[in-house]
Short mmCIF file of C-alpha atoms and ligand atoms in Angstrom, two decimals:
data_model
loop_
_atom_site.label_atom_id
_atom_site.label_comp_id
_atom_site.label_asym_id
_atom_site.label_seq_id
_atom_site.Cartn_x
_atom_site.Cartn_y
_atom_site.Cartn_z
CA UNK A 959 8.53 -13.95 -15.41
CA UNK A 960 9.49 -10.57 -17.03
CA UNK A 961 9.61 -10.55 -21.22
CA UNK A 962 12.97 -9.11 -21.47
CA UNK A 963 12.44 -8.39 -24.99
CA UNK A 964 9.27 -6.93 -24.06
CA UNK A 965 9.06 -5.48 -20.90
CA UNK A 966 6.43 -3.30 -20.86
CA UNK A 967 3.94 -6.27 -21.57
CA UNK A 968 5.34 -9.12 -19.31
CA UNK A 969 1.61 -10.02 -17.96
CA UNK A 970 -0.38 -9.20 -21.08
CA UNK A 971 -1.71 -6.33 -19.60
CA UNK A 972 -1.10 -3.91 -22.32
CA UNK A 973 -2.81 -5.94 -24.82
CA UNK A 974 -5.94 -6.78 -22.60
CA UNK A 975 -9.54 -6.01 -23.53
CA UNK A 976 -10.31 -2.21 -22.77
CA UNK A 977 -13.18 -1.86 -19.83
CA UNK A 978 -15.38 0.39 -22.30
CA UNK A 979 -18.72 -0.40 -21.60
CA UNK A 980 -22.07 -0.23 -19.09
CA UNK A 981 -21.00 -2.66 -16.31
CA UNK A 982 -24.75 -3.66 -14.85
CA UNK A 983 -26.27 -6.03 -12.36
CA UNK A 984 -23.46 -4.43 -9.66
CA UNK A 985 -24.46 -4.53 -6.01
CA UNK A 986 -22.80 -1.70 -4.80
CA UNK A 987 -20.10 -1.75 -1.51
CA UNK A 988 -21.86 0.51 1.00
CA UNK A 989 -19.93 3.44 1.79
CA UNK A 990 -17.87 2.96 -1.33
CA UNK A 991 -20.12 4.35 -4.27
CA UNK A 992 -20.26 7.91 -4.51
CA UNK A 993 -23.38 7.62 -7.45
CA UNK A 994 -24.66 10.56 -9.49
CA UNK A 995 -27.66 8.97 -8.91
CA UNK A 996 -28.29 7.37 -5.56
CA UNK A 997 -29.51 4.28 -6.15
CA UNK A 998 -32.22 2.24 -3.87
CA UNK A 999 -31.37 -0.63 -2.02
CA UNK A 1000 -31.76 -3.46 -3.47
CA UNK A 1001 -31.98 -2.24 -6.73
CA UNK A 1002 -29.02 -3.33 -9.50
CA UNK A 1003 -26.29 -0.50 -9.89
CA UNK A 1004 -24.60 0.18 -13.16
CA UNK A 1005 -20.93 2.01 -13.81
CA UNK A 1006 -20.36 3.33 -17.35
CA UNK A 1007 -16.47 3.25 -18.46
CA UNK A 1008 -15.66 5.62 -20.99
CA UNK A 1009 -12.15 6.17 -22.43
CA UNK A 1010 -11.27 4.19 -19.42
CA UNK A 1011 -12.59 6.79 -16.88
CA UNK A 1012 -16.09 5.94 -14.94
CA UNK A 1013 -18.29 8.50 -16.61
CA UNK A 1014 -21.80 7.73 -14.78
CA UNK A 1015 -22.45 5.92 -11.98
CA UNK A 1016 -25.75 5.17 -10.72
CA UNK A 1017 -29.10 3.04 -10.86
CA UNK A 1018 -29.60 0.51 -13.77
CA UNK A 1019 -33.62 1.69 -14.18
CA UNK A 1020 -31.70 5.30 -14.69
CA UNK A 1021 -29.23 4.80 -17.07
CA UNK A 1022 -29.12 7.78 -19.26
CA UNK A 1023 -29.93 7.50 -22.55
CA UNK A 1024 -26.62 9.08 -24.34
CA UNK A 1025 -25.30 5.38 -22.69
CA UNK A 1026 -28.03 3.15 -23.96
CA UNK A 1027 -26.31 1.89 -27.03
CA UNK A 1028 -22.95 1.26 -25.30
CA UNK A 1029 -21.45 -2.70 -25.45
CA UNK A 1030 -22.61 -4.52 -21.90
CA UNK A 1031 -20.66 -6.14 -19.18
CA UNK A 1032 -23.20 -8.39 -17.08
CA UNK A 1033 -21.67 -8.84 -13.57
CA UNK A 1034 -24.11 -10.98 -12.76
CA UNK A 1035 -25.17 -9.24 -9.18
CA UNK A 1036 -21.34 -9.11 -8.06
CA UNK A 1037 -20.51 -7.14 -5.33
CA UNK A 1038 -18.79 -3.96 -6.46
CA UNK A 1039 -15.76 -2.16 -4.41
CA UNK A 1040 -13.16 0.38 -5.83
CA UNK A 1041 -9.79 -0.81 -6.76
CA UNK A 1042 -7.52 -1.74 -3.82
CA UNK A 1043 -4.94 0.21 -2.16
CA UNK A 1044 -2.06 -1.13 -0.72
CA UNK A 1045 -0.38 2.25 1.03
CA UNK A 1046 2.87 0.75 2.56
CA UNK A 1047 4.92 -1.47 1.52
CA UNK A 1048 8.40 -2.65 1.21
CA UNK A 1049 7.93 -4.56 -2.04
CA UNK A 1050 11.36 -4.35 -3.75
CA UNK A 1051 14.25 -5.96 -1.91
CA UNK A 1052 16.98 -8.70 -2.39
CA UNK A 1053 16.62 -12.48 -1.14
CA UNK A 1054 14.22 -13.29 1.78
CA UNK A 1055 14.52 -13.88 6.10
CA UNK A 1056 13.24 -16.52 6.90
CA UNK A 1057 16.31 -17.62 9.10
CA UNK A 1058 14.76 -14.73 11.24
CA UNK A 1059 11.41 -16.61 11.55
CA UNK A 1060 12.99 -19.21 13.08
CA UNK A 1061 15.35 -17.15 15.70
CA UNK A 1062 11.91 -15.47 16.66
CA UNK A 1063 10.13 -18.55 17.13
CA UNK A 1064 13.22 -19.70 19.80
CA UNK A 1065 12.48 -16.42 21.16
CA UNK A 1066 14.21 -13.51 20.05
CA UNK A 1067 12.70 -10.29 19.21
CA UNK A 1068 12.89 -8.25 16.65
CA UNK A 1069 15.52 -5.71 18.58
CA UNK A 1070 17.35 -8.80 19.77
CA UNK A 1071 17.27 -9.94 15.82
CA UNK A 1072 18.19 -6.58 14.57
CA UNK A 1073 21.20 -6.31 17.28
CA UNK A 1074 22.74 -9.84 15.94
CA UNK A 1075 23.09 -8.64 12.61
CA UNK A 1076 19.95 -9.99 11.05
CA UNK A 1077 16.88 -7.61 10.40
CA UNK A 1078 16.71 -5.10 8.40
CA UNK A 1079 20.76 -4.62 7.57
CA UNK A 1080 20.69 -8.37 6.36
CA UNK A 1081 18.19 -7.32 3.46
CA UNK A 1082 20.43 -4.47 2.67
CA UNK A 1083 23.01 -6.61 1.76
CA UNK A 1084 20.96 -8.73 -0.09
CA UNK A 1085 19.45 -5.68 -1.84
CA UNK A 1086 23.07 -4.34 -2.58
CA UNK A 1087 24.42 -7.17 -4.46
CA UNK A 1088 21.22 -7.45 -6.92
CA UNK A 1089 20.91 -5.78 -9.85
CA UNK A 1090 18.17 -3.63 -11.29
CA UNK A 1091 16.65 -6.32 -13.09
CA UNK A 1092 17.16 -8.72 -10.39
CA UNK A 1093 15.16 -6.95 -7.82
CA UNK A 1094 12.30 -6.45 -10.83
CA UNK A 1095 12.19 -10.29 -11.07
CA UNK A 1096 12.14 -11.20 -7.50
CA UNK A 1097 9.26 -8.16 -6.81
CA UNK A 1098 6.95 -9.12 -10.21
CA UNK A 1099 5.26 -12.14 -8.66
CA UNK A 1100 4.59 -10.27 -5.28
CA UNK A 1101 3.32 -7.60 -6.81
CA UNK A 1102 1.24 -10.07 -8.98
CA UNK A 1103 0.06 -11.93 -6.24
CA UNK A 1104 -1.25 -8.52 -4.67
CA UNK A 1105 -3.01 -7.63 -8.01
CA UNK A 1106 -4.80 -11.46 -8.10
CA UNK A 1107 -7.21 -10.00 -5.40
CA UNK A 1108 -7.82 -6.72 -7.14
CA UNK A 1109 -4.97 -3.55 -6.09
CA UNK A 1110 -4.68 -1.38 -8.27
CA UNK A 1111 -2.40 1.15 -6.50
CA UNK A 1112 0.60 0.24 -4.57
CA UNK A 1113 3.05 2.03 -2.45
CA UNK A 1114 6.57 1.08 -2.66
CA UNK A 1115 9.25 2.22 -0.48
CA UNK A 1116 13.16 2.09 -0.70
CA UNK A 1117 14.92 1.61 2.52
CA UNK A 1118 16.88 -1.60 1.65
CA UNK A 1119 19.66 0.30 -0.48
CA UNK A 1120 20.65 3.16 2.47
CA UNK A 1121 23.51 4.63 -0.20
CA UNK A 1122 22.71 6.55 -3.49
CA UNK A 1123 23.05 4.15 -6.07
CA UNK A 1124 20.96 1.24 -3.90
CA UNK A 1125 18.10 3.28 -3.28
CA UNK A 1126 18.25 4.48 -6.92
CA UNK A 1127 17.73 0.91 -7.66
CA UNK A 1128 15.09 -0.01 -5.59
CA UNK A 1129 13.22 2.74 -6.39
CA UNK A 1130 13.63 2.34 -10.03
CA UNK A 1131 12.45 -0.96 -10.18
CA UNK A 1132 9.07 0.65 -8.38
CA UNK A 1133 8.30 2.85 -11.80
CA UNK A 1134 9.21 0.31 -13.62
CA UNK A 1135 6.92 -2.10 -12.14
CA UNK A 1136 3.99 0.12 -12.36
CA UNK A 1137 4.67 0.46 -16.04
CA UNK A 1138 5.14 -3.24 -17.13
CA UNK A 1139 1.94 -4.00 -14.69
CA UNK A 1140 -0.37 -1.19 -15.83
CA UNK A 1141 -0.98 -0.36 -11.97
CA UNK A 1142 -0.57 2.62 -10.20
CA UNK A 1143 2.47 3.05 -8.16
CA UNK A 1144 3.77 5.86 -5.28
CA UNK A 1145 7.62 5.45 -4.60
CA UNK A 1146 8.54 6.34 -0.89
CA UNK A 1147 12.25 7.39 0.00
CA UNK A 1148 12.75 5.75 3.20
CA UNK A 1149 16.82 6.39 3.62
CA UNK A 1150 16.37 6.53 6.93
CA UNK A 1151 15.06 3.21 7.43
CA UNK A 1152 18.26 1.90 9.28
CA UNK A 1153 21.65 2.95 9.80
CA UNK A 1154 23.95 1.33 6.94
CA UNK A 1155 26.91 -0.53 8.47
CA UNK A 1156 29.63 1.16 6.79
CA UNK A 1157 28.02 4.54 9.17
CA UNK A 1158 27.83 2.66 12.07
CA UNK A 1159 28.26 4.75 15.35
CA UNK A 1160 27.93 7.69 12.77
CA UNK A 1161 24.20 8.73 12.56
CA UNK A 1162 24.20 12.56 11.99
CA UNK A 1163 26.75 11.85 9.46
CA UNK A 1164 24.07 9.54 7.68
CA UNK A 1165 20.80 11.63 7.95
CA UNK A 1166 23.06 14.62 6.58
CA UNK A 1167 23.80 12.21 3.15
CA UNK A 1168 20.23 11.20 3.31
CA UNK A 1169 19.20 15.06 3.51
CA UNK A 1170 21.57 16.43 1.50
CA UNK A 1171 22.63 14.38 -1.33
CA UNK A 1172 20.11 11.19 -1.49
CA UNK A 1173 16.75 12.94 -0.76
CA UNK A 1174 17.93 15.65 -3.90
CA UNK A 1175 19.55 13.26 -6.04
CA UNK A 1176 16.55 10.96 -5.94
CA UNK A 1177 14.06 13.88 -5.98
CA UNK A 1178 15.91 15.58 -9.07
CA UNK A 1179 15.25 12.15 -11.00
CA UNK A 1180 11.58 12.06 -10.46
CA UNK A 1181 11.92 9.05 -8.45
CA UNK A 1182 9.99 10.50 -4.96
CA UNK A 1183 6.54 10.70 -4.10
CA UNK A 1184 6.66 10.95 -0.83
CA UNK A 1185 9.73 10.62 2.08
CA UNK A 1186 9.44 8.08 5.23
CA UNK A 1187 11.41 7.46 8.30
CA UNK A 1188 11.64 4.78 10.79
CA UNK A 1189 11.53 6.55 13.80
CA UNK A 1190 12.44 4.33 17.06
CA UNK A 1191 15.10 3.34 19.25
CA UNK A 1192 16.01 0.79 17.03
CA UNK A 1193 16.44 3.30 13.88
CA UNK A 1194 16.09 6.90 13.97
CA UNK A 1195 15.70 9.98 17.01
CA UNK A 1196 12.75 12.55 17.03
CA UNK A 1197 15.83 14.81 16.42
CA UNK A 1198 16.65 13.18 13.05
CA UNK A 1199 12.99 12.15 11.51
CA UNK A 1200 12.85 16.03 11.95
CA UNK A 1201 15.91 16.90 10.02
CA UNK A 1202 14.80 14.51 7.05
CA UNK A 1203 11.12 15.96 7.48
CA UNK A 1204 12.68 19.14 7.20
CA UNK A 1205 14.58 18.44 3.64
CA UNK A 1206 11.41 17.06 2.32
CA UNK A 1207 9.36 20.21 2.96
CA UNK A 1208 12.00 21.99 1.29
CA UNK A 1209 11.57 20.07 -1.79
CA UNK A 1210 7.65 20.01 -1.40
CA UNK A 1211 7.56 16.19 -0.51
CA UNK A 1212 4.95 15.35 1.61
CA UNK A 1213 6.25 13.16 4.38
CA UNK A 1214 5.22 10.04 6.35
CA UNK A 1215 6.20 7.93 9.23
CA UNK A 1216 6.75 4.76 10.80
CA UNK A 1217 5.49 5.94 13.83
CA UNK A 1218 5.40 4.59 17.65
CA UNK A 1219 5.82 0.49 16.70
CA UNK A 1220 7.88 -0.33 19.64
CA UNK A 1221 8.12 2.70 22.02
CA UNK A 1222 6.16 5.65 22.52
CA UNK A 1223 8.98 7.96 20.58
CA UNK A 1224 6.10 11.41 19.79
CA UNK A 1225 6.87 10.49 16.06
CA UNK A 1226 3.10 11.15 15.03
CA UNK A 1227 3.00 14.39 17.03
CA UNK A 1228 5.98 15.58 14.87
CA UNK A 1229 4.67 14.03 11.65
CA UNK A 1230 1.37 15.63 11.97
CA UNK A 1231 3.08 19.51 12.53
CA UNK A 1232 4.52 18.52 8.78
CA UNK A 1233 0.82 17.53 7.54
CA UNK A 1234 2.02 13.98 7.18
CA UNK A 1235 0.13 12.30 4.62
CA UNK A 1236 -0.06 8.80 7.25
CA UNK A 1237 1.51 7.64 10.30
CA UNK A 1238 2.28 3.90 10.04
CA UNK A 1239 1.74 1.42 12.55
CA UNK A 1240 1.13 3.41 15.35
CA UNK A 1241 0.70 0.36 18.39
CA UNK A 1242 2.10 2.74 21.00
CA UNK A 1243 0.40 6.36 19.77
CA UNK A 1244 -0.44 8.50 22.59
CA UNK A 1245 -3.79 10.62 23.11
CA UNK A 1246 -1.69 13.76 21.94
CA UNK A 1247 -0.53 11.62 19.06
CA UNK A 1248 -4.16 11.35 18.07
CA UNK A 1249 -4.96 14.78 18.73
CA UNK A 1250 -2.40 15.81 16.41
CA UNK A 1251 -3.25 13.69 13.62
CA UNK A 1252 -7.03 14.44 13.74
CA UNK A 1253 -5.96 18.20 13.12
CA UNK A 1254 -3.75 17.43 10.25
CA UNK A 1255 -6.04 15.28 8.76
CA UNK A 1256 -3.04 12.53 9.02
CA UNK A 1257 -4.40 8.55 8.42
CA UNK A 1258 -3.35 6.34 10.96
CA UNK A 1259 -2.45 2.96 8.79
CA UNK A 1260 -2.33 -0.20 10.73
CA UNK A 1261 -0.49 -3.27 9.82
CA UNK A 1262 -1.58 -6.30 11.50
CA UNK A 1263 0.89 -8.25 9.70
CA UNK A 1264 3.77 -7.35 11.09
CA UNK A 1265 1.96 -7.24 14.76
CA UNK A 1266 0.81 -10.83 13.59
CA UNK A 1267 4.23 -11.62 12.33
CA UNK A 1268 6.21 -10.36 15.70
CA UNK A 1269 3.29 -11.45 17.90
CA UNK A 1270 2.86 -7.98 19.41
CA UNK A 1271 0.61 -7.82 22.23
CA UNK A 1272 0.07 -3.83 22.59
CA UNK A 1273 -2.75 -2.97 20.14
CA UNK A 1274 -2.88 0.06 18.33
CA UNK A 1275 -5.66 2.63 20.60
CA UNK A 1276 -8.67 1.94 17.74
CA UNK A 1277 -11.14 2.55 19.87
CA UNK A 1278 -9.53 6.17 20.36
CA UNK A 1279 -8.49 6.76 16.38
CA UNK A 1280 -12.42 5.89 15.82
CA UNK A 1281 -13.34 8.15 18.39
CA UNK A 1282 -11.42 11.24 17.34
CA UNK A 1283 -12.48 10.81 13.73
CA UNK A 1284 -9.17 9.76 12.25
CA UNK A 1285 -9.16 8.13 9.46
CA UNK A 1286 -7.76 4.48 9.76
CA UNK A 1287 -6.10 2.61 6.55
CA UNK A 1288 -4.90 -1.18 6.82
CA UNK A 1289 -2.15 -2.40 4.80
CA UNK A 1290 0.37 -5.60 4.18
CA UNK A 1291 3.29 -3.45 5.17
CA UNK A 1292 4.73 -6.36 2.70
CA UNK A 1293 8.85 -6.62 3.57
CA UNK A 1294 10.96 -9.31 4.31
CA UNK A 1295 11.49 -9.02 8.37
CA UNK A 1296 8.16 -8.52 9.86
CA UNK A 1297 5.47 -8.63 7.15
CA UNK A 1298 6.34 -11.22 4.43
CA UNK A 1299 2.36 -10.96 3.38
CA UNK A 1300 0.96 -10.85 -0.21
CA UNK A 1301 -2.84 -11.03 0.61
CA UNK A 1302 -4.49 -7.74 1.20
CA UNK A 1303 -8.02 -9.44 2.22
CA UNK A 1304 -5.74 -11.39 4.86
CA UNK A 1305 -4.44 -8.34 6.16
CA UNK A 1306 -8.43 -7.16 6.32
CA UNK A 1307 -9.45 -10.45 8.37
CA UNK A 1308 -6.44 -9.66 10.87
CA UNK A 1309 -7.62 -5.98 11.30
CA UNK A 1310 -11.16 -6.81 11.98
CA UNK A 1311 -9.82 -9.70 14.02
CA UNK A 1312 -6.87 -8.74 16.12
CA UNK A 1313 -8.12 -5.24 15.99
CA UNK A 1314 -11.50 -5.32 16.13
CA UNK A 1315 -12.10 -3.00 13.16
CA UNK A 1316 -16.01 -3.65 11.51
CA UNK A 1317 -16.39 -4.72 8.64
CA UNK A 1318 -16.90 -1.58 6.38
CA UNK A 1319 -14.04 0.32 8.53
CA UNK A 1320 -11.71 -2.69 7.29
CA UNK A 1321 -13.08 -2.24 3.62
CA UNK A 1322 -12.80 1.35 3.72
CA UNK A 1323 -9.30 0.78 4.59
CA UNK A 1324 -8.18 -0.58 1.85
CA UNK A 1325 -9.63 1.74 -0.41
CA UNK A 1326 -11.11 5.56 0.74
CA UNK A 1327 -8.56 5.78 3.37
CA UNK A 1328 -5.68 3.58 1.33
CA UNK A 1329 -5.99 6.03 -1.68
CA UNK A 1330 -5.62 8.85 1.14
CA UNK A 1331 -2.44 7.94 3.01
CA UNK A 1332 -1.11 8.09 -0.95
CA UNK A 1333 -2.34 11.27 -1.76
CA UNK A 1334 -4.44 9.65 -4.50
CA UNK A 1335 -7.73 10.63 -2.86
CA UNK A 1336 -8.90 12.21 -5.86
CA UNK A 1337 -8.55 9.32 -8.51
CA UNK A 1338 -8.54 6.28 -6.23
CA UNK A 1339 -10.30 4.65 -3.43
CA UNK A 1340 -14.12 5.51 -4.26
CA UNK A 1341 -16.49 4.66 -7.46
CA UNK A 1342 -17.41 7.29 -8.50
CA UNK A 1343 -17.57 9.22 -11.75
CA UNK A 1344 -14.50 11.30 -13.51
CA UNK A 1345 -12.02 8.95 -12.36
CA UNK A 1346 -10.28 6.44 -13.76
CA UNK A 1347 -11.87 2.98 -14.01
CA UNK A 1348 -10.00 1.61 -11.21
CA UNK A 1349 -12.86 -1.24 -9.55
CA UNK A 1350 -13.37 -5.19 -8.48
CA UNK A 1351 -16.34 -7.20 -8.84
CA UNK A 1352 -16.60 -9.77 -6.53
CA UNK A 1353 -19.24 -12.96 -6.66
CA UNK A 1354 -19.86 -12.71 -2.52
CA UNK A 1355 -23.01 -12.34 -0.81
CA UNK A 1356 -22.31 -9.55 1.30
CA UNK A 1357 -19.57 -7.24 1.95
CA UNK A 1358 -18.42 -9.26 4.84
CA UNK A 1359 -17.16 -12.47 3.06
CA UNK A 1360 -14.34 -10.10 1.92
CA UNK A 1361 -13.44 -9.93 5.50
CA UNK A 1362 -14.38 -13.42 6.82
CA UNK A 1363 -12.95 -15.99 4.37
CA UNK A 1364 -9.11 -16.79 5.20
CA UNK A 1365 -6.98 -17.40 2.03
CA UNK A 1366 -9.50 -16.82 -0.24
CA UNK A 1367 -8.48 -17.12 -3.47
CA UNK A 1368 -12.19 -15.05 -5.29
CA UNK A 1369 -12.66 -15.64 -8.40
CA UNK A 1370 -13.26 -11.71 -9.36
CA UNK A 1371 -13.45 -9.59 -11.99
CA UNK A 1372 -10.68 -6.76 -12.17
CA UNK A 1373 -10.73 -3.71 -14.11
CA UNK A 1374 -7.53 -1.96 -13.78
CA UNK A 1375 -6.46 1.60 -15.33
CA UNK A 1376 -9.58 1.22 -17.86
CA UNK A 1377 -8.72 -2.48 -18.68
CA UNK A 1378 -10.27 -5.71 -17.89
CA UNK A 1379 -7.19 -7.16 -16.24
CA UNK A 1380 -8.84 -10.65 -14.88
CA UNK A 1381 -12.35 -11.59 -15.79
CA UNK A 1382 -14.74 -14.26 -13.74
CA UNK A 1383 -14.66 -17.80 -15.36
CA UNK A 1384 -18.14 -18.14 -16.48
CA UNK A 1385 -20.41 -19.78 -14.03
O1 NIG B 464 7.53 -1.67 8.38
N1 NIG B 464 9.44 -1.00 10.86
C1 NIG B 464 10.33 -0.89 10.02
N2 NIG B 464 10.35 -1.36 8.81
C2 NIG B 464 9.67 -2.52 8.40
C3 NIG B 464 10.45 -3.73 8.76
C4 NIG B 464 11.53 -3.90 7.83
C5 NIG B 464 12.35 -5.13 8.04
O2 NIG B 464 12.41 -5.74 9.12
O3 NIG B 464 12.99 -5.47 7.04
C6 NIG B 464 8.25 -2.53 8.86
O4 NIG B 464 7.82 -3.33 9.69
FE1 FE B 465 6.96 -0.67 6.99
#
């Protein structure tokens, strides 16, 4: 897998063909263009990549002339979307659960798992006993297999370390995954994902090392974009996602939150009066929940793999998220326990599905409202021009084969950071 003499170029990507170029005969994703020219329906779209940032985007008939002369990239009428966002996942970790599959399927639940030892401590000690470049093979080819179908940003939390040097690790191996892959990455502290055994019956004592020495440590070392806590019975009080919201805000971290999964804890309440960038999963969020994320301008990002994966019955309220305007973002939540998926456009089929998102609130997603939960609003999520060529070309019909087809496996075209990082066999 990884070029160890190599590592920055253990896919190739470095050395692949720069994007440069008009990229014509694009059908453009409604909703997901922002042209400088509109352009008609019907009519083929073109994207110019210069330097590896799109530079004009708009109608073929109106390409400007300072363009004319530049090489051509025929998509052949492909569909065109932004780059993908993944916006949570728990990508880096040591060894796998599927043990846990099979307890759930005889009926346990994830508490009942997570009280007999398994769950998330069982990946900790996994995660413990790996080293750095251990966890960097074992994440490459899930990160890969993400990338096959077209991200181009990924979040990556810690939260399988829960001491120092572990989450140092973990979090590590996220920049250095982003470099050797050429995609973009945002780490996410998550300390206070579970209590570590060696703390047990010894929370405050915990959430002040994850406040005080972890979250600075970490910070000091470049390794935080943004800070996360599992708030619910199983993991952390209301009391102590404020603390560690608290720490961040002193450091200028913007924070997130796994947010009313399994109980109805007022996590998004709190995480909105810190201007969370997201609240996460969000089945049990209350009308004042809502409320407060709509005035934040918080994205509510469903997973509907791990509700899938733990066959949760109590949907998240879409019908009241659309209502109130807020923004709604769909992810893989990849991790070991309750979301071992690696198929984005899966995860969009199961929100339009078991959720009963449409089709272009799925799409938007996993794009506008992906890159938003990240903070990357402004250089992800949306083709457009003055950001960086970041886009997928897809040979559908329409938009909703993205959605409809289950394990797809589309034969796209990816440009990635101002590369062509996959091309379309030739027809
Ligand atoms: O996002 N909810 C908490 N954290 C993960 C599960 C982690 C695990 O079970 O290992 C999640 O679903
Ligand atoms: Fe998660």
């Amino acid at each position: 897998m990884q070029n160890k003499d190599n590592p920055s170029h253990p896919n190739g990507w470095a050395a692949s063909q720069n994007a440069d170029g008009v990229w014509q005969n694009l059908k453009p994703a409604p909703g997901l263009w922002v042209a400088d020219v509109p352009v008609p329906e019907g009519q083929p779209a073109c994207v110019v990549v210069q330097q590896g940032q799109m530079a004009w985007v708009g109608p073929e008939a109106q390409l400007p002339a300072s363009y004319q002369a530049l090489p051509r990239h025929n998509a052949r009428g492909a569909l065109a979307t932004p780059g993908l966002v993944d916006c949570h996942t728990h990508l880096v970790y040591g060894g796998q659960r599927a043990n846990e599959f099979a307890m759930r399927l005889a009926g346990a639940t994830y508490e009942e798992v997570a009280k007999a030892g398994g769950g998330i401590v069982s990946s900790v000690k996994a995660t413990r006993v790996a080293t750095e470049d251990e966890l960097f093979d074992q994440a490459a080819p899930r990160l890969q297999a993400l990338m096959a179908e077209g991200v181009c940003a990924v979040e990556i939390k810690s939260g399988y370390g829960l001491a120092l040097e572990h989450e140092r690790k973990q979090l590590r191996v996220a920049r250095r995954l982003g470099e050797a892959f050429g995609v973009t990455v945002r780490t996410t502290f998550l300390g206070a994902h579970a209590l570590p055994p060696e703390y047990a019956g010894r929370s405050q004592a915990y959430v002040d090392l994850v406040c005080k020495e972890m979250l600075p440590a970490l910070a000091a070392e470049g390794l935080v974009d943004a800070v996360d806590v599992f708030c619910e019975r199983i993991a952390f009080t209301l009391a102590e996602t404020s603390q560690v919201f608290q720490a961040a805000q002193k450091l200028g971290i913007p924070v997130k939150l796994h947010a009313e999964q399994l109980s109805d804890m007022g996590g998004a309440a709190l995480a909105a009066r810190y201007g969370a960038l997201s609240c996460d999963h969000i089945e049990h969020l209350s009308a004042d929940g809502i409320a407060a994320m709509k005035a934040a301008g918080t994205v509510a990002v469903l997973l509907p793999g791990a509700y899938y994966t733990l066959r949760d019955t109590h949907l998240p309220p879409i019908a009241q998220l659309r209502a109130a305007g807020v923004p709604m973002a769909v992810s893989t939540d990849h991790n070991p326990g309750t979301s071992p998926a690696l198929s984005l456009l899966l995860m969009v089929n199961m929100a339009c599905t078991l959720f009963r998102l449409t089709v272009p609130e799925a799409l938007a997603g996993i794009t506008t409202h992906a890159a938003h939960a990240l903070g990357l609003q402004d250089s992800h999520g949306l083709i457009a021009s003055g950001r960086p060529a970041n886009f997928v070309l897809w040979p559908v019909g329409e938009a909703a084969e993205l959605a409809y087809w289950l394990g797809q496996k589309p034969d796209c075209t990816i440009v990635r950071q101002g590369r062509i990082a996959r091309a379309r066999s030739e027809a």
